[in-house]
Coordinates of C-alpha atoms in Angstrom, one line a residue:
X20 CA -73.2 180.3 36.9
X21 CA -74.9 183.5 35.9
X22 CA -73.8 184.8 32.5
X23 CA -71.9 188.0 32.5
X24 CA -74.3 190.8 31.3
X25 CA -73.7 192.3 27.9
X26 CA -71.8 195.6 27.7
X27 CA -74.0 198.2 26.1
X28 CA -72.4 200.3 23.3
X29 CA -73.4 203.9 22.4
X30 CA -73.2 203.8 18.6
X31 CA -75.2 206.8 17.6
X32 CA -75.6 210.4 18.9
X33 CA -78.1 213.0 17.7
X34 CA -79.3 216.3 19.1
X35 CA -81.3 219.5 18.5
X36 CA -80.1 221.8 21.2
X37 CA -79.7 225.5 22.1
X38 CA -76.0 224.9 21.3
X39 CA -76.9 223.7 17.8
X40 CA -77.8 220.5 16.0
X41 CA -74.3 219.3 15.1
X42 CA -72.8 217.2 17.9
X43 CA -69.2 218.2 17.3
X44 CA -69.9 221.9 16.8
X45 CA -72.1 222.0 19.9
X46 CA -69.3 220.3 21.8
X47 CA -66.8 222.9 20.6
X48 CA -69.0 225.8 21.7
X49 CA -69.4 224.2 25.1
X50 CA -65.7 223.7 25.6
X51 CA -65.0 227.3 24.7
X52 CA -67.3 228.4 27.5
X53 CA -69.9 229.8 25.2
X54 CA -73.6 229.8 26.2
X55 CA -77.0 229.9 24.5
X56 CA -79.1 231.7 27.1
X57 CA -80.9 234.8 26.0
X58 CA -83.7 237.1 27.2
X59 CA -87.2 236.1 26.2
X60 CA -90.5 238.0 26.5
X61 CA -94.1 236.6 27.0
X62 CA -97.2 238.8 27.0
X63 CA -98.1 239.9 30.5
X64 CA -95.2 238.3 32.2
X65 CA -91.8 239.5 33.4
X66 CA -89.0 238.7 30.9
X67 CA -87.1 235.4 31.5
X68 CA -83.6 234.1 30.7
X69 CA -84.0 231.0 28.6
X70 CA -82.1 228.8 26.1
X71 CA -84.3 228.3 23.0
X72 CA -83.6 226.3 19.8
X73 CA -83.3 227.7 16.3
X74 CA -85.2 224.9 14.6
X75 CA -86.9 224.5 11.2
X76 CA -89.4 221.5 11.2
X77 CA -89.2 221.5 7.4
X78 CA -85.9 219.7 7.8
X79 CA -87.8 216.5 8.9
X80 CA -91.5 217.0 8.0
X81 CA -93.5 218.3 5.1
X82 CA -95.9 221.2 5.6
X83 CA -98.8 218.7 5.7
X84 CA -97.0 216.5 8.2
X85 CA -96.3 219.4 10.4
X86 CA -100.0 219.9 11.0
X87 CA -100.9 218.4 14.3
X88 CA -97.3 217.5 15.1
X89 CA -96.1 219.3 18.2
X90 CA -92.8 221.2 18.4
X91 CA -91.5 218.8 21.0
X92 CA -92.3 215.9 18.6
X93 CA -90.6 217.6 15.7
X94 CA -87.4 218.2 17.6
X95 CA -87.5 214.7 19.0
X96 CA -87.9 213.2 15.5
X97 CA -85.0 215.3 14.2
X98 CA -82.6 214.3 17.0
X99 CA -83.6 210.6 16.8
X100 CA -83.1 210.6 13.0
X101 CA -79.6 212.1 13.4
X102 CA -78.7 209.5 16.0
X103 CA -79.8 206.7 13.7
X104 CA -77.9 208.2 10.8
X105 CA -74.8 208.4 13.0
X106 CA -75.2 204.8 14.0
X107 CA -75.5 203.7 10.3
X108 CA -79.1 202.8 10.7
X109 CA -80.9 205.1 8.3
X110 CA -82.7 201.9 7.4
X111 CA -83.4 200.0 10.6
X112 CA -84.3 196.7 9.1
X113 CA -86.5 194.5 11.3
X114 CA -88.6 197.1 13.1
X115 CA -89.9 194.5 15.6
X116 CA -86.4 194.2 17.0
X117 CA -86.0 197.9 17.6
X118 CA -87.2 199.6 20.7
X119 CA -87.8 203.3 21.4
X120 CA -87.4 204.7 25.0
X121 CA -88.3 208.4 25.3
X122 CA -88.4 210.8 28.3
X123 CA -90.3 214.0 28.5
X124 CA -91.7 216.0 31.4
X125 CA -94.6 217.9 29.9
X126 CA -95.0 216.6 26.3
X127 CA -97.0 218.9 24.1
X128 CA -96.8 222.1 26.1
X129 CA -97.5 224.5 23.3
X130 CA -100.5 222.5 22.1
X131 CA -101.9 222.5 25.6
X132 CA -101.2 226.2 26.1
X133 CA -102.9 227.0 22.8
X134 CA -105.9 224.8 23.7
X135 CA -106.5 226.5 27.1
X136 CA -106.0 229.9 25.6
X137 CA -108.7 229.1 22.9
X138 CA -111.1 227.7 25.5
X139 CA -110.9 230.6 27.9
X140 CA -110.8 233.1 25.1
X141 CA -114.0 231.8 23.6
X142 CA -112.5 230.5 20.4
X143 CA -112.5 227.1 18.8
X144 CA -110.1 224.6 20.4
X145 CA -107.9 223.0 17.7
X146 CA -109.3 219.5 16.9
X147 CA -105.9 217.8 17.2
X148 CA -105.2 219.2 20.7
X149 CA -105.4 215.7 22.4
X150 CA -103.2 213.7 20.1
X151 CA -100.7 216.5 19.5
X152 CA -100.4 217.3 23.2
X153 CA -100.3 213.8 24.7
X154 CA -97.1 213.0 26.6
X155 CA -96.3 210.1 24.4
X156 CA -96.6 212.2 21.2
X157 CA -92.8 212.4 20.6
X158 CA -92.4 208.7 20.8
X159 CA -95.4 208.0 18.5
X160 CA -94.1 210.4 15.9
X161 CA -90.6 208.9 15.9
X162 CA -92.0 205.4 15.7
X163 CA -94.3 206.2 12.8
X164 CA -91.6 208.0 10.7
X165 CA -88.8 205.5 11.4
X166 CA -90.8 202.3 11.2
X167 CA -90.2 201.2 14.8
X168 CA -92.4 198.2 15.6
X169 CA -90.9 197.0 18.9
X170 CA -91.6 198.5 22.3
X171 CA -92.3 202.2 22.2
X172 CA -92.3 203.6 25.7
X173 CA -92.5 207.0 27.3
X174 CA -91.2 207.9 30.7
X175 CA -92.4 211.0 32.5
X176 CA -90.3 211.4 35.7
X177 CA -89.8 215.1 35.7
X178 CA -86.1 216.0 35.3
X179 CA -85.0 212.4 35.4
X180 CA -87.3 211.3 32.5
X181 CA -84.8 210.8 29.7
X182 CA -82.0 209.5 32.0
X183 CA -84.5 206.8 33.2
X184 CA -85.4 206.1 29.5
X185 CA -81.8 205.5 28.7
X186 CA -81.4 203.2 31.7
X187 CA -84.5 201.2 30.8
X188 CA -83.3 200.9 27.1
X189 CA -80.1 199.3 28.3
X190 CA -82.0 196.9 30.5
X191 CA -84.2 195.9 27.5
X192 CA -81.1 195.1 25.4
X193 CA -79.6 193.0 28.2
X194 CA -82.8 191.1 28.5
X195 CA -82.8 190.4 24.8
X196 CA -86.1 192.1 24.2
X197 CA -84.6 194.2 21.4
X198 CA -81.4 194.3 19.3
X199 CA -81.4 198.1 18.8
X200 CA -82.5 200.7 21.3
X201 CA -83.1 204.3 20.6
X202 CA -83.2 206.2 23.8
X203 CA -83.4 209.9 24.8
X204 CA -85.8 212.7 25.4
X205 CA -87.2 216.0 24.4
X206 CA -88.8 219.1 25.9
X207 CA -90.4 222.2 24.4
X208 CA -91.9 224.3 27.2
X209 CA -91.1 227.9 26.3
X210 CA -94.7 229.0 26.1
X211 CA -96.6 231.5 28.1
X212 CA -98.6 229.2 30.3
X213 CA -95.7 227.0 31.3
X214 CA -93.4 230.0 31.9
X215 CA -96.1 231.6 34.2
X216 CA -96.3 228.4 36.2
X217 CA -92.5 228.3 36.6
X218 CA -92.5 231.9 37.7
X219 CA -95.1 231.1 40.3
X220 CA -92.8 228.5 41.7
X221 CA -90.2 231.2 42.2
X222 CA -87.3 229.0 41.0
X223 CA -86.3 230.8 37.8
X224 CA -83.3 233.0 37.6
X225 CA -84.1 236.5 36.3
X226 CA -82.2 237.7 33.2
X227 CA -78.9 239.1 34.3
X228 CA -78.9 242.8 33.3
X229 CA -75.2 243.0 32.5
X230 CA -74.7 239.5 31.1
X231 CA -77.9 237.5 30.2
X232 CA -75.8 234.5 29.2
X233 CA -74.6 234.3 32.8
X234 CA -78.0 234.1 34.3
X235 CA -77.6 230.4 35.1
X236 CA -74.7 230.0 37.6
X237 CA -74.6 226.5 39.1
X238 CA -72.5 226.2 42.3
X239 CA -71.9 229.9 42.4
X240 CA -72.2 231.9 45.6
X241 CA -74.5 234.3 43.9
X242 CA -76.7 231.8 42.0
X243 CA -80.4 232.6 42.1
X244 CA -82.3 230.1 40.1
X245 CA -82.5 227.8 37.1
X246 CA -82.8 228.8 33.4
X247 CA -85.3 226.9 31.2
X248 CA -84.1 225.3 28.0
X249 CA -85.6 223.3 25.2
X250 CA -84.4 220.7 22.7
X251 CA -83.9 216.9 22.2
X252 CA -81.1 214.4 22.3
X253 CA -81.0 210.7 21.5
X254 CA -78.5 207.8 21.8
X255 CA -78.5 204.6 19.8
X256 CA -77.6 201.6 22.0
X257 CA -76.4 198.1 20.9
X258 CA -75.1 195.0 22.7
X259 CA -71.3 194.5 22.4
X260 CA -71.7 191.2 20.7
X261 CA -73.8 192.7 17.9
X262 CA -71.2 195.3 17.0
X263 CA -69.1 193.1 14.7
X264 CA -72.1 192.4 12.5
X265 CA -73.1 196.0 12.5
X266 CA -69.5 197.1 11.7
X267 CA -69.7 199.9 14.1
X268 CA -67.2 201.3 16.7
X269 CA -68.8 202.6 19.8
X270 CA -68.6 206.2 21.0
X271 CA -68.5 204.9 24.5
X272 CA -69.9 202.2 26.7
X273 CA -73.0 202.6 29.0
X274 CA -71.7 200.6 31.9
X275 CA -74.5 200.8 34.4
X276 CA -77.3 202.8 35.8
X277 CA -79.3 203.2 39.0
X278 CA -82.6 204.8 39.9
X279 CA -83.5 205.6 43.5
X280 CA -86.1 207.8 45.3
X281 CA -85.7 210.3 48.1
X282 CA -89.2 209.6 49.4
X283 CA -88.8 212.9 51.3
X284 CA -90.3 216.0 49.6
X285 CA -92.0 216.8 46.3
X286 CA -89.5 219.6 45.3
X287 CA -86.7 219.8 47.8
X288 CA -83.8 217.4 47.1
X289 CA -82.5 215.0 49.8
X290 CA -78.9 213.8 50.2
X291 CA -79.9 210.2 51.2
X292 CA -81.6 209.5 47.8
X293 CA -78.8 210.9 45.7
X294 CA -76.2 209.0 47.6
X295 CA -78.2 205.8 47.2
X296 CA -78.4 206.3 43.4
X297 CA -74.7 207.1 43.1
X298 CA -73.7 204.1 45.2
X299 CA -76.0 201.7 43.4
X300 CA -74.7 202.8 40.0
X301 CA -71.1 202.3 41.1
X302 CA -71.9 198.9 42.6
X303 CA -73.6 197.8 39.4
X304 CA -70.6 198.9 37.4
X305 CA -68.2 197.2 39.9
X306 CA -66.3 200.5 40.1
X307 CA -64.8 202.4 43.0
X308 CA -65.6 206.1 43.3
X309 CA -61.9 206.8 42.6
X310 CA -62.3 205.2 39.2
X311 CA -64.6 208.0 38.0
X312 CA -62.9 211.0 36.5
X313 CA -65.9 213.2 35.7
X314 CA -69.4 213.9 37.0
X315 CA -71.8 215.8 34.7
X316 CA -73.8 217.1 37.6
X317 CA -77.5 217.8 37.7
X318 CA -76.5 221.3 38.9
X319 CA -79.5 223.4 38.2
X320 CA -78.3 226.6 40.0
X321 CA -81.1 226.6 42.5
X322 CA -80.2 227.8 46.0
X323 CA -81.4 224.5 47.6
X324 CA -80.3 222.0 45.0
X325 CA -76.6 222.5 44.3
X326 CA -75.3 222.1 47.9
X327 CA -77.2 218.9 48.3
X328 CA -75.7 217.4 45.2
X329 CA -72.2 218.5 46.2
X330 CA -72.7 216.9 49.6
X331 CA -73.9 213.7 48.1
X332 CA -70.8 213.6 45.9
X333 CA -68.5 214.3 48.8
X334 CA -70.1 211.6 50.9
X335 CA -69.8 209.0 48.1
X336 CA -66.3 210.0 46.9
X337 CA -64.8 210.6 50.3
X338 CA -61.1 211.0 50.1
X339 CA -61.3 211.0 46.3
X340 CA -63.7 213.9 46.1
X341 CA -61.1 216.6 45.5
X342 CA -59.9 214.7 42.4
X343 CA -63.4 214.3 40.9
X344 CA -63.9 216.8 38.0
X345 CA -67.4 218.3 38.3
X346 CA -69.3 220.6 36.0
X347 CA -72.9 221.5 35.1
X348 CA -73.5 222.0 31.4
X349 CA -76.9 223.6 32.2
X350 CA -75.1 226.9 32.6
X351 CA -74.6 226.9 28.8
X352 CA -77.8 225.1 27.4
X353 CA -80.3 225.7 30.2
X354 CA -82.5 223.0 31.9
X355 CA -84.3 220.9 29.4
X356 CA -86.3 219.2 32.3
X357 CA -87.5 215.9 30.8
X358 CA -84.9 216.2 28.1
X359 CA -82.0 217.2 30.3
X360 CA -80.8 213.7 31.2
X361 CA -80.5 212.7 27.5
X362 CA -78.6 215.9 26.4
X363 CA -76.3 215.6 29.4
X364 CA -75.7 211.9 28.8
X365 CA -74.7 212.7 25.2
X366 CA -72.3 215.4 26.5
X367 CA -70.8 212.9 29.0
X368 CA -70.2 210.5 26.1
X369 CA -68.5 213.3 24.2
X370 CA -66.3 214.0 27.2
X371 CA -65.1 210.4 27.2
X372 CA -64.7 210.3 23.4
X373 CA -62.8 213.6 23.1
X374 CA -60.9 213.2 26.4
X375 CA -62.0 216.6 27.5
X376 CA -64.1 217.9 30.3
X377 CA -66.7 220.7 29.7
X378 CA -67.0 223.6 32.1
X379 CA -69.6 225.3 34.2
X380 CA -69.6 228.7 32.6
X381 CA -70.3 232.0 34.3
X382 CA -69.1 231.1 37.8
X383 CA -66.4 233.2 39.5
X384 CA -67.0 232.5 43.2
X385 CA -68.0 229.1 44.4
X386 CA -70.5 228.7 47.2
X387 CA -68.6 227.4 50.2
X388 CA -71.2 224.6 50.5
X389 CA -70.2 223.4 47.0
X390 CA -66.4 223.2 47.5
X391 CA -64.3 220.1 48.1
X392 CA -64.7 218.9 44.5
X393 CA -62.6 219.6 41.4
X394 CA -65.0 222.1 39.7
X395 CA -64.2 222.9 36.1
X396 CA -65.1 226.6 35.5
X397 CA -65.0 229.0 32.6
X398 CA -63.5 226.9 29.8
X399 CA -63.1 223.1 29.3
X400 CA -59.9 221.3 30.1
X401 CA -58.1 218.3 28.6
X402 CA -58.4 214.9 30.4
X403 CA -56.2 212.4 28.7
X404 CA -56.8 209.6 31.1
X405 CA -60.5 209.9 31.5
X406 CA -61.8 206.4 31.7
X407 CA -65.2 206.6 33.4
X408 CA -67.8 209.3 33.9
X409 CA -71.2 209.7 35.5
X410 CA -74.2 211.8 34.6
X411 CA -76.7 212.7 37.3
X412 CA -80.4 213.6 36.9
X413 CA -82.3 214.4 40.0
X414 CA -86.0 215.1 39.7
X415 CA -89.0 216.8 41.4
X416 CA -90.8 213.9 43.1
X417 CA -87.5 212.7 44.5
X418 CA -86.4 210.3 41.7
X419 CA -82.7 210.2 41.2
X420 CA -81.0 208.6 38.2
X421 CA -77.3 208.1 37.6
X422 CA -75.7 206.8 34.4
X423 CA -72.2 205.4 34.3
X424 CA -70.2 205.6 31.0
X425 CA -66.8 204.3 30.1
X426 CA -64.4 205.3 27.4
X427 CA -64.5 203.0 24.3

C-alpha cells in the first residue's frame, strides 16, 4: 500500500512589498481597501501607474555587499530572511538539508537596462553586469548569505514562476530531498527599458487622472489594463512530521498544487488550461469545489484575461460558483509578474490564518462576463468558517499554476 503523502506546513512568512515589509501591517492595509499604486515617470516615456517598494538595501547588506547585487536580489534576500526568522530558523543548521526554490520572470532588469544603456550610449558596461543580471541571481544571493547547501533552483515561467517554485518545493519535501524548503519569488522591473517594452505590448493601464490608486480594476466593466508592481515574498515549508521537533505551529497547510498548460497562444489565456489546473489541484487535494471558500484570483485587469478566469471558475465550481469568494489583490499591490504567485500565496495563507477575505479594490461595476461568483469588493470581509482556499497564477506562454491551502 502506498504511504499517505506528508502534509506540508507553512511555518514562515516574509515579504518586501508595495504594501510594506511587515506581514500583519500589509494585511491590515489590504483589508481596509488601501492601495499602493502611484504615478511613475521615466525619461521619454508616458507616465505609468505602478506599485513600487520603499526599500533600503542597507537593512540586509553592507555598502560593499551591495556592489554588484541587483535590486531584485536585495529584496529577495530581505524577504527570505524575514520568512526564516518567522519560522524560527535564523540559524538553519545542516545547510545540505535545506532547499531554495525561487521564481522570477526577468531577474536583474535594472542591471540589464543599465548595461544596454551604457553600450548604446558609448560608455563602459559595468563589469558585473552578467552575474548581477542573471536570472538565478536572487537565488544565488540568498543561498550565499543564508548558508543553503541543498538544491538551489530558479524557475522562470512568466507570471507563474513563484507559484511553480512553491509547488516544486513541496514536491521536494514529500520526496525527502530536503527537510526545509524556502520557496517564493521576486521581481524588480520598474526600469525604463522594461516599462517601454510593456507599453509596446499595450497591456498597461494608464494612470487614472482622478484616482491613480484605482488604475488597476480587475473584473471591472471599465478595466483597461494591468499595473506593474515589484517586491518579493517567501514561505518556509516543512513536513508535518517534522513540526514537533521544530516546535512550530503552522500558519496554514499547503495541501496540493497543479501545473497545466494551455498550449494555445503565447499571450492570450485559454479556459481549457485553467480548468485543467484547477481540477487537477482539487483532485490532488481530494477536495470538492464546494469545499473551497476563497479564490485569490490571478485577476490582472486585462480586457482579455479576467473573463477567461471567471469562466474557468464557473465551469469548475458549477452550482457552487455563487458561493465562492473571489478577489484579486493585484488591485492593491500591482502585478509582480514572476513574484506575483508568491505574494498572493502568502496573502492566501493570511486569509486562512486570520479568517478574513481581502477585497478587490477600486471596482464599482462588474463586467457582466465576470459575474456569477461571490466577488469581494471595496473592503475585506470576515470569513469565520474558511477552511480551504486556492491561489491562481496564469502565465504568458500558457502555464497555469494553482495552489491549494488549508486552515491550520
